[in-house]
Short mmCIF file of C-alpha atoms in Angstrom, two decimals:
data_model
loop_
_atom_site.label_atom_id
_atom_site.label_comp_id
_atom_site.label_asym_id
_atom_site.label_seq_id
_atom_site.Cartn_x
_atom_site.Cartn_y
_atom_site.Cartn_z
CA MET A 295 20.34 112.80 52.35
CA VAL A 296 19.48 109.12 52.51
CA THR A 297 19.22 107.16 49.11
CA HIS A 298 16.88 105.11 47.95
CA ILE A 299 17.67 100.80 47.13
CA SER A 300 16.22 100.06 44.40
CA THR A 301 14.73 96.79 44.89
CA THR A 302 13.85 96.37 41.24
CA PRO A 303 15.60 95.11 38.25
CA PHE A 304 16.32 97.69 34.74
CA GLY A 305 14.48 98.34 31.86
CA ARG A 306 12.07 95.13 30.92
CA ARG A 307 13.56 92.91 33.32
CA PRO A 308 9.76 91.60 35.47
CA MET A 309 10.38 92.12 39.19
CA THR A 310 9.46 88.78 41.54
CA LEU A 311 8.25 86.73 44.03
CA ALA A 312 11.56 84.80 44.54
CA GLN A 313 13.86 87.95 44.21
CA MET A 314 11.58 89.64 47.27
CA ALA A 315 12.09 86.80 49.10
CA SER A 316 16.58 87.02 48.32
CA GLN A 317 15.99 90.47 49.67
CA ALA A 318 14.74 89.70 52.30
CA GLY A 319 17.06 87.35 53.75
CA ALA A 320 19.64 89.63 52.85
CA LYS A 321 18.66 92.52 54.72
CA ALA A 322 18.53 90.30 57.53
CA ILE A 323 22.09 88.50 57.61
CA ASP A 324 24.41 89.60 61.46
CA ARG A 325 26.76 92.22 60.23
CA THR A 326 29.43 90.48 61.81
CA THR A 327 28.72 87.08 60.16
CA ALA A 328 31.91 86.06 57.47
CA VAL A 329 32.35 83.67 55.05
CA PRO A 330 35.34 82.58 53.07
CA LYS A 331 34.26 83.71 49.45
CA TRP A 332 35.72 80.82 47.94
CA GLN A 333 35.00 78.23 50.28
CA ALA A 334 31.09 79.29 49.51
CA PHE A 335 31.93 79.36 46.17
CA ARG A 336 32.93 75.77 46.26
CA ASP A 337 30.08 73.92 48.22
CA ILE A 338 27.29 76.58 45.94
CA THR A 339 29.18 74.56 42.80
CA GLU A 340 29.13 71.31 44.36
CA ALA A 341 25.09 71.64 44.96
CA ARG A 342 25.30 73.59 41.69
CA ASP A 343 22.03 70.84 40.67
CA ALA A 344 20.69 71.33 43.34
CA ILE A 345 20.33 75.23 43.55
CA GLY A 346 19.67 75.26 39.79
CA ALA A 347 22.49 77.29 38.67
CA THR A 348 24.64 76.00 35.48
CA ASP A 349 27.55 75.66 34.80
CA ARG A 350 28.43 78.53 32.56
CA SER A 351 26.86 80.80 35.47
CA LEU A 352 29.57 79.74 37.14
CA ALA A 353 31.69 80.91 35.49
CA ILE A 354 30.66 84.14 35.82
CA LEU A 355 29.41 83.99 39.11
CA ASN A 356 33.58 83.02 39.82
CA ALA A 357 34.01 86.52 37.80
CA LEU A 358 31.62 88.22 40.25
CA LEU A 359 33.25 86.76 43.32
CA SER A 360 36.82 87.78 42.48
CA PHE A 361 35.78 91.50 41.69
CA HIS A 362 34.98 91.50 45.68
CA ARG A 363 38.96 92.70 47.14
CA ASP A 364 38.73 90.81 50.57
CA ASP A 365 38.75 86.32 50.95
CA GLU A 366 35.84 87.15 52.82
CA LEU A 367 31.95 87.91 52.36
CA SER A 368 30.44 90.00 55.83
CA GLY A 369 28.20 92.49 56.53
CA GLU A 370 30.22 94.72 57.24
CA GLY A 371 31.43 95.35 53.80
CA GLY A 372 30.31 96.25 50.79
CA LEU A 373 28.93 94.02 49.15
CA VAL A 374 27.92 95.35 45.91
CA VAL A 375 30.41 94.93 42.45
CA PHE A 376 29.99 96.04 39.83
CA PRO A 377 32.51 95.67 37.50
CA SER A 378 30.83 96.38 33.66
CA ASN A 379 29.65 93.67 30.63
CA GLU A 380 33.44 93.93 28.96
CA GLN A 381 35.12 92.97 32.49
CA LEU A 382 32.74 90.23 33.24
CA ILE A 383 33.69 88.80 29.11
CA ARG A 384 37.39 88.89 29.91
CA ARG A 385 36.66 87.13 33.10
CA ALA A 386 34.46 84.81 31.53
CA ASN A 387 36.67 83.25 29.35
CA GLY A 388 35.48 85.38 27.22
CA MET A 389 31.83 84.11 26.60
CA SER A 390 29.69 86.35 24.17
CA SER A 391 27.66 89.31 25.61
CA ALA A 392 24.28 87.33 24.68
CA THR A 393 25.25 83.99 26.94
CA LEU A 394 27.17 86.25 29.92
CA ARG A 395 23.10 88.03 29.93
CA ARG A 396 21.24 85.10 29.77
CA HIS A 397 23.71 83.23 32.87
CA LEU A 398 23.47 87.00 35.07
CA SER A 399 19.90 86.17 34.50
CA VAL A 400 19.99 82.38 35.94
CA LEU A 401 22.46 83.82 38.77
CA VAL A 402 19.18 85.78 40.02
CA THR A 403 16.95 83.47 39.53
CA CYS A 404 18.20 80.88 41.80
CA GLY A 405 19.16 83.29 43.99
CA LEU A 406 22.42 83.57 44.47
CA VAL A 407 22.85 87.18 42.97
CA ILE A 408 20.31 90.74 43.64
CA ARG A 409 20.52 92.96 41.17
CA ARG A 410 21.23 96.67 42.56
CA ASP A 411 20.55 98.87 38.39
CA SER A 412 20.96 102.42 39.45
CA PRO A 413 18.29 104.91 37.28
CA ASN A 414 19.59 104.25 33.92
CA GLY A 415 21.22 100.13 33.85
CA LYS A 416 24.94 101.65 34.56
CA ARG A 417 27.03 99.68 37.54
CA PHE A 418 28.81 102.03 38.82
CA ALA A 419 29.82 103.18 42.81
CA ARG A 420 29.81 106.60 44.25
CA LYS A 421 32.56 107.87 46.46
CA GLY A 422 31.92 110.19 49.23
CA GLU A 423 34.89 112.91 50.57
CA GLY A 424 36.48 110.19 52.53
CA GLY A 425 37.62 108.04 49.30
CA GLU A 426 34.64 105.44 50.33
CA ILE A 427 31.78 104.17 48.52
CA GLU A 428 29.09 105.67 49.19
CA LEU A 429 26.52 103.54 47.31
CA ALA A 430 27.29 101.26 44.45
CA TYR A 431 25.14 100.11 41.59
CA GLY A 432 25.46 96.69 40.34
CA PHE A 433 25.34 92.93 41.41
CA ASP A 434 24.98 92.35 45.04
CA LEU A 435 26.99 89.11 46.53
CA ALA A 436 25.11 89.08 50.37
CA PRO A 437 22.51 86.11 49.32
CA ILE A 438 26.26 83.74 49.38
CA VAL A 439 26.20 85.87 52.69
CA ALA A 440 22.97 84.49 53.82
CA ARG A 441 22.28 80.91 52.52
CA ALA A 442 26.06 79.61 53.51
CA ASP A 443 24.84 77.68 56.00
CA GLU A 444 21.98 76.27 53.41
CA PHE A 445 25.26 75.73 50.27
CA LYS A 446 26.84 73.71 52.44
CA GLN A 447 24.69 71.36 53.77
CA LEU A 448 23.70 70.81 49.86
CA ALA A 449 27.46 70.13 49.50
CA ALA A 450 27.49 67.44 51.97
CA ALA A 451 24.20 66.14 51.13
CA VAL A 452 25.64 65.24 46.98
CA GLN A 453 29.44 64.66 48.72
CA ALA A 454 27.58 62.18 50.55
CA GLU A 455 24.82 60.46 47.76
CA ARG A 456 28.28 60.94 45.69
CA LYS A 457 29.67 58.16 47.86
CA ALA A 458 26.72 56.27 48.05
CA TYR A 459 26.76 55.67 44.32
CA ARG A 460 30.01 55.05 44.47
CA LEU A 461 29.64 51.76 47.19
CA VAL A 462 26.78 50.32 45.58
CA LYS A 463 28.57 50.24 42.40
CA GLU A 464 31.59 48.66 43.66
CA ARG A 465 29.18 45.91 45.75
CA LEU A 466 27.22 45.48 42.33
CA THR A 467 31.03 44.68 40.55
CA ILE A 468 31.45 42.45 43.10
CA CYS A 469 28.62 40.75 43.48
CA ARG A 470 28.34 39.78 39.27
CA ARG A 471 32.06 39.05 39.30
CA ASP A 472 31.34 36.55 42.40
CA ILE A 473 28.41 34.67 40.64
CA VAL A 474 29.94 34.30 37.41
CA LYS A 475 32.90 32.78 38.59
CA MET A 476 30.62 30.14 41.25
CA ILE A 477 28.61 29.58 38.84
CA ASP A 478 32.41 28.13 36.41
CA ALA A 479 32.62 26.29 39.31
CA GLY A 480 29.69 24.36 40.14
CA LEU A 481 29.67 23.23 36.78
CA ASN A 482 33.48 22.78 36.21
CA GLU A 483 33.83 20.47 39.50
CA GLU A 484 30.25 19.07 39.10
CA VAL A 485 28.42 19.99 42.34
CA PRO A 486 25.07 18.90 41.74
CA GLY A 487 22.51 21.43 41.96
CA ASP A 488 20.19 23.59 39.14
CA TRP A 489 22.50 25.98 37.43
CA ARG A 490 20.44 26.52 34.73
CA ARG A 491 18.16 28.29 37.18
CA PHE A 492 21.14 30.33 39.07
CA GLN A 493 22.67 31.59 35.67
CA ALA A 494 18.63 32.54 34.46
CA ARG A 495 17.64 34.38 37.95
CA TYR A 496 21.56 36.58 36.98
CA GLU A 497 20.22 37.34 33.73
CA ALA A 498 17.44 38.47 34.43
CA ALA A 499 18.22 40.32 37.66
CA VAL A 500 21.30 42.07 35.58
CA GLY A 501 18.97 42.72 32.13
CA ARG A 502 17.35 45.52 34.76
CA LEU A 503 20.34 47.47 34.64
CA PRO A 504 19.55 51.09 32.20
CA ARG A 505 22.54 52.25 31.14
CA THR A 506 22.77 54.93 33.47
CA ALA A 507 20.89 53.67 36.31
CA SER A 508 19.17 55.84 39.75
CA ARG A 509 21.47 54.43 43.32
CA GLN A 510 17.68 53.28 44.25
CA LEU A 511 17.99 50.91 41.48
CA LEU A 512 21.12 49.83 41.47
CA GLU A 513 20.72 49.15 45.30
CA ALA A 514 17.50 47.33 44.60
CA VAL A 515 19.93 45.24 41.87
CA ALA A 516 22.68 44.32 44.39
CA ASP A 517 20.52 43.21 46.86
CA GLU A 518 18.55 40.52 44.58
CA LEU A 519 22.31 39.11 43.83
CA GLU A 520 23.41 39.32 47.38
CA ASN A 521 20.48 37.43 47.55
CA ILE A 522 21.86 34.86 44.11
CA TRP A 523 25.09 34.73 46.07
CA ALA A 524 23.96 33.65 49.52
CA GLU A 525 22.81 30.86 48.06
CA VAL A 526 25.18 29.65 45.52
CA HIS A 527 27.89 30.51 47.60
CA GLN A 528 25.65 28.00 50.78
CA LEU A 529 25.41 25.24 48.19
CA LEU A 530 29.28 25.16 47.12
CA GLU A 531 29.96 25.35 50.78
CA THR A 532 28.18 22.82 51.99
CA PHE A 533 29.51 20.71 49.15
CA VAL A 534 33.49 20.85 50.66
CA LYS A 535 31.84 20.27 53.21
CA SER A 536 30.35 17.30 52.72
CA GLN A 537 33.59 16.02 50.61
CA ASP A 538 35.52 16.20 53.68
CA LEU A 539 33.24 14.58 56.05
CA ASN A 540 32.67 11.95 53.85
CA ALA A 541 36.34 11.32 52.69
CA ASN A 542 37.01 11.52 57.14
CA GLU A 543 34.57 9.46 57.52
CA SER A 544 35.23 6.88 54.40
CA HIS A 545 37.89 5.94 56.31
CA SER A 546 37.58 6.58 60.32
CA GLU A 547 34.30 4.02 60.10
CA ARG A 548 33.88 2.08 57.41
CA HIS A 549 32.96 -0.81 59.76
CA ILE A 550 30.26 1.46 60.75
CA GLN A 551 28.97 1.72 57.66
CA ASN A 552 28.63 -1.94 56.81
CA SER A 553 28.03 -3.46 60.21
CA ASN A 554 23.97 -3.38 60.23
CA PRO A 555 22.95 -3.63 56.42
CA ASP A 556 19.64 -4.13 57.05
CA SER A 557 17.99 -3.06 59.91
CA HIS A 558 15.26 -0.67 58.06
CA SER A 559 11.68 -0.85 59.00
CA THR A 560 9.78 -3.17 57.46
CA ASP A 561 6.47 -1.44 58.36
CA GLU A 562 3.13 -1.37 56.47
CA THR A 563 3.29 2.13 55.56
CA GLU A 564 6.24 2.66 53.68
CA ARG A 565 6.27 -1.48 52.02
CA GLY A 566 7.60 -0.76 48.48
CA LEU A 567 8.23 2.70 49.21
CA GLY A 568 10.74 4.46 47.03
CA LEU A 569 11.19 7.24 49.79
CA GLN A 570 12.02 4.02 52.50
CA LYS A 571 15.66 4.17 51.07
CA GLU A 572 16.47 7.34 50.12
CA ALA A 573 15.43 8.68 53.75
CA SER A 574 16.73 5.61 55.02
CA SER A 575 19.45 4.10 53.29
CA SER A 576 22.51 6.90 54.91
CA ALA A 577 20.79 7.09 58.60
CA GLU A 578 19.36 4.11 59.78
CA ARG A 579 20.53 0.98 57.36
CA ASP A 580 24.26 2.01 57.22
CA ASP A 581 23.52 4.07 61.04
CA ASN A 582 25.87 6.41 60.07
CA VAL A 583 24.22 9.72 59.92
CA ARG A 584 27.39 11.37 61.40
CA SER A 585 29.03 10.89 58.35
CA LEU A 586 25.95 13.22 57.02
CA PRO A 587 26.75 17.28 56.43
CA LYS A 588 25.65 19.40 59.73
CA ARG A 589 25.54 22.45 58.13
CA ASP A 590 21.99 23.28 56.70
CA LEU A 591 20.28 21.70 53.25
CA PRO A 592 20.30 25.65 51.16
CA LEU A 593 16.89 26.77 49.95
CA GLY A 594 18.06 26.60 46.82
CA MET A 595 18.46 23.33 46.28
CA VAL A 596 16.01 21.66 48.34
CA LEU A 597 13.51 23.42 45.83
CA ASP A 598 15.57 21.97 43.08
CA ALA A 599 14.59 18.58 44.21
CA CYS A 600 10.75 19.36 45.21
CA PRO A 601 9.37 21.25 42.85
CA GLU A 602 5.68 20.29 43.34
CA ILE A 603 6.33 22.37 46.82
CA LEU A 604 5.97 25.91 44.69
CA ASN A 605 2.05 25.09 43.79
CA MET A 606 1.88 25.02 48.08
CA ALA A 607 3.08 28.60 47.92
CA ARG A 608 1.20 31.71 47.28
CA GLY A 609 2.20 33.37 43.95
CA ALA A 610 4.25 29.75 43.03
CA GLN A 611 6.98 31.86 44.55
CA ILE A 612 9.02 30.85 47.18
CA ARG A 613 11.95 32.87 48.29
CA THR A 614 12.61 32.57 51.85
CA TRP A 615 12.74 29.77 54.46
CA ARG A 616 9.59 31.62 56.06
CA ASP A 617 7.64 30.70 52.93
CA PHE A 618 8.43 27.68 52.62
CA VAL A 619 7.27 26.45 55.68
CA ALA A 620 4.09 28.20 55.29
CA ALA A 621 3.97 25.79 51.73
CA ALA A 622 4.55 22.65 53.56
CA GLU A 623 1.17 23.72 56.00
CA LEU A 624 -1.07 24.84 53.37
CA ALA A 625 0.47 21.17 51.23
CA ARG A 626 -0.30 19.19 55.06
CA PRO A 627 -3.87 19.05 55.09
CA HIS A 628 -4.08 17.41 51.24
CA MET A 629 -2.02 15.06 51.94
CA GLY A 630 -3.04 13.76 54.71
CA VAL A 631 -1.53 14.40 57.72
CA SER A 632 -3.17 15.16 60.81
CA PRO A 633 -1.70 18.70 63.03
CA SER A 634 -1.16 16.21 65.86
CA ALA A 635 1.32 14.76 63.36
CA TRP A 636 2.46 18.18 61.76
CA GLN A 637 2.61 19.72 65.20
CA GLU A 638 5.01 16.22 66.50
CA ALA A 639 7.66 16.64 63.52
CA VAL A 640 8.51 20.84 63.79
CA GLN A 641 8.76 19.51 68.13
CA VAL A 642 11.35 17.32 66.91
CA MET A 643 12.99 17.94 63.87
CA GLY A 644 12.47 22.02 63.40
CA PRO A 645 10.38 23.76 61.32
CA GLU A 646 13.24 23.76 58.56
CA LYS A 647 13.76 20.27 59.03
CA ALA A 648 9.73 19.17 59.72
CA ALA A 649 8.62 21.47 55.91
CA ILE A 650 11.35 19.30 54.00
CA THR A 651 10.31 15.98 55.14
CA ILE A 652 6.91 16.79 53.82
CA ALA A 653 7.99 18.45 50.27
CA ALA A 654 10.28 15.25 49.82
CA MET A 655 7.07 13.06 50.85
CA LEU A 656 4.73 15.42 48.25
CA GLN A 657 7.60 15.22 45.45
CA ARG A 658 6.95 11.43 45.21
CA THR A 659 3.33 10.87 47.40
CA ASP A 660 2.27 8.13 44.39
CA GLN A 661 4.69 6.39 46.49
CA ILE A 662 3.55 6.51 50.08
CA ASN A 663 0.25 4.86 51.10
CA SER A 664 -0.21 6.68 54.36
CA GLN A 665 1.37 9.27 54.41
CA GLY A 666 0.81 10.37 58.24
CA GLY A 667 1.68 7.71 59.80
CA TYR A 668 4.66 7.65 57.14
CA LEU A 669 5.90 10.82 58.85
CA ARG A 670 5.22 9.52 62.38
CA ASN A 671 7.81 7.18 61.79
CA LEU A 672 10.37 9.66 60.34
CA THR A 673 9.40 11.49 63.39
CA ASP A 674 10.37 8.28 66.30
CA ARG A 675 12.95 7.90 64.35
CA ALA A 676 14.65 11.92 64.24
CA ARG A 677 13.71 11.74 67.71
CA ASN A 678 16.57 8.60 67.98
CA GLY A 679 19.07 10.75 65.56
CA GLN A 680 18.25 7.82 63.01
CA PHE A 681 17.19 10.19 60.38
CA SER A 682 18.53 13.28 58.17
CA VAL A 683 16.72 14.72 55.58
CA TRP A 684 20.10 14.92 53.40
CA PRO A 685 19.69 11.41 51.92
CA MET A 686 15.83 11.94 50.97
CA VAL A 687 16.98 15.41 48.52
CA MET A 688 20.05 13.89 47.29
CA ALA A 689 18.36 11.37 46.29
CA LEU A 690 15.57 13.23 44.31
CA LEU A 691 17.38 15.54 43.77
CA ARG A 692 19.64 12.17 42.05
CA ALA A 693 16.30 11.58 40.57
CA ARG A 694 15.93 14.83 38.77
CA LEU A 695 19.54 14.66 36.84
CA ASP A 696 18.57 11.61 35.90
CA ALA A 697 15.42 11.94 34.47
CA LYS A 698 17.12 14.67 32.35
CA ALA A 699 19.82 13.41 31.26
CA SER A 700 17.23 10.68 30.33
CA GLN A 701 15.39 13.06 28.00
CA ASN A 702 19.15 14.60 26.22
CA ALA A 703 19.88 11.03 25.65
CA GLY A 704 17.08 10.72 22.69
CA LYS A 705 17.59 14.19 20.87
CA SER A 706 19.03 14.97 17.41
CA PRO A 707 22.78 16.24 17.74
CA GLY A 708 21.23 19.44 16.69
CA LYS A 709 18.87 19.96 19.26
CA GLU A 710 21.48 18.99 21.57
CA THR A 711 23.71 21.78 20.51
CA ALA A 712 21.59 23.45 21.49
CA ARG A 713 20.29 22.84 24.84
CA ARG A 714 24.90 22.43 25.64
CA ASP A 715 24.93 26.15 25.18
CA GLU A 716 21.91 26.60 26.74
CA LEU A 717 22.17 25.16 29.90
CA THR A 718 26.33 25.40 30.80
CA GLY A 719 27.48 27.44 27.04
CA SER A 720 31.03 24.68 26.91
CA SER A 721 29.62 21.35 28.26
CA LYS A 722 27.37 19.02 27.05
CA SER A 723 24.11 18.27 29.35
CA ALA A 724 24.03 15.03 28.99
CA GLU A 725 27.62 14.76 29.95
CA ILE A 726 27.37 16.57 33.19
CA SER A 727 24.55 15.22 34.32
CA GLU A 728 26.03 11.67 34.15
CA ALA A 729 28.89 13.07 35.87
CA LEU A 730 26.99 14.64 39.09
CA ARG A 731 25.32 11.58 39.20
CA LEU A 732 28.55 9.38 39.39
CA SER A 733 30.34 12.35 41.58
CA MET A 734 27.09 11.66 43.93
CA LYS A 735 27.30 7.80 44.44
CA ARG A 736 31.34 7.92 44.73
CA LYS A 737 30.08 10.56 47.92
CA GLY A 738 28.55 8.04 49.21
CA TRP A 739 24.64 10.11 48.40
CA ASP A 740 23.53 6.61 45.93
#
């Protein structure tokens, strides 16, 4: 006699299409398939959020698995366990009956078990003549076998996400520590740079972090902090290199520095020009281009020295050298520089240095009679190895720092104290500006 297998729950519990799908998947499993039940349980525990299971429901599933005698769940063996509620409560650490029923429903809804209810809702097994179980009413564990590979993949994805989250937090912590300590080093060692701007960018990035942040947000903030780190690190590294080069050149080539003090041009387009001294004092007049730093200027330092170029940029923002060159190309026609003069400068100097030269000229455009002629003159010098953008940028940066120092000198004590706390947190801003000016003078940038 064939016994009908129950597919619907007992009593008032409704039947859903999800339960039908779970039963169809359980029916389609290969009978030779065997799954280690405790490994499957660990995978389910790992991926419980994706599956929709709760901690209490997993405690009940653990108890149900313990009623299955074999270590493996196999389609050949019986996968229906039929413990009473009292037995489940004892093995589920004594939870209440109402809690047990509620989380058993969660297991069914998640598709982890299937109800095989008897006509009266009781759980029991009917044995045959040989003592073997012919029919059992209770909870069918077949969905665990059918979805074992799915649970394994979900667990691996959760572990990978957890690892990525841990790594981005480590990366974020290291970036924050490095930036704070490098900014402190730049202030303490009197390195020229707009450290207030770096500090403001750092605080703005960190301020976006809530108490609990997603991995995507952490990665976005970490990328932004790494950009700040790269600029600060390059600024400090360039300053260290320049100190070493200046020290070596002052010892071995002092006679070259003083060999031709009056060799700079008196071209009409540069007569009375403030940038003439800045652009050529260290490069042509002293014939000492070799004593200048060989590394490229940091973008942050150039923007500190030439803030007017920001008005030419789209959105008044420059984040990369490509943005900087694009802003210089937009500024060129407003300055009266012909396309041919710009192309020649780009070919000789390179696009970035040509853009730096345009930005420096724009910063003091009122002091240049013929900006196109001045750019061609600098291009000729660069072609002969007699021009570098370093002295030009450093002179503009020094002028800005001197102007800030003069403004701070006329402030009241109360305002000066507030300015001191805002800029450095420990030193007076006027003292910092004066110290930077003296340091630049000692290093040959004056």
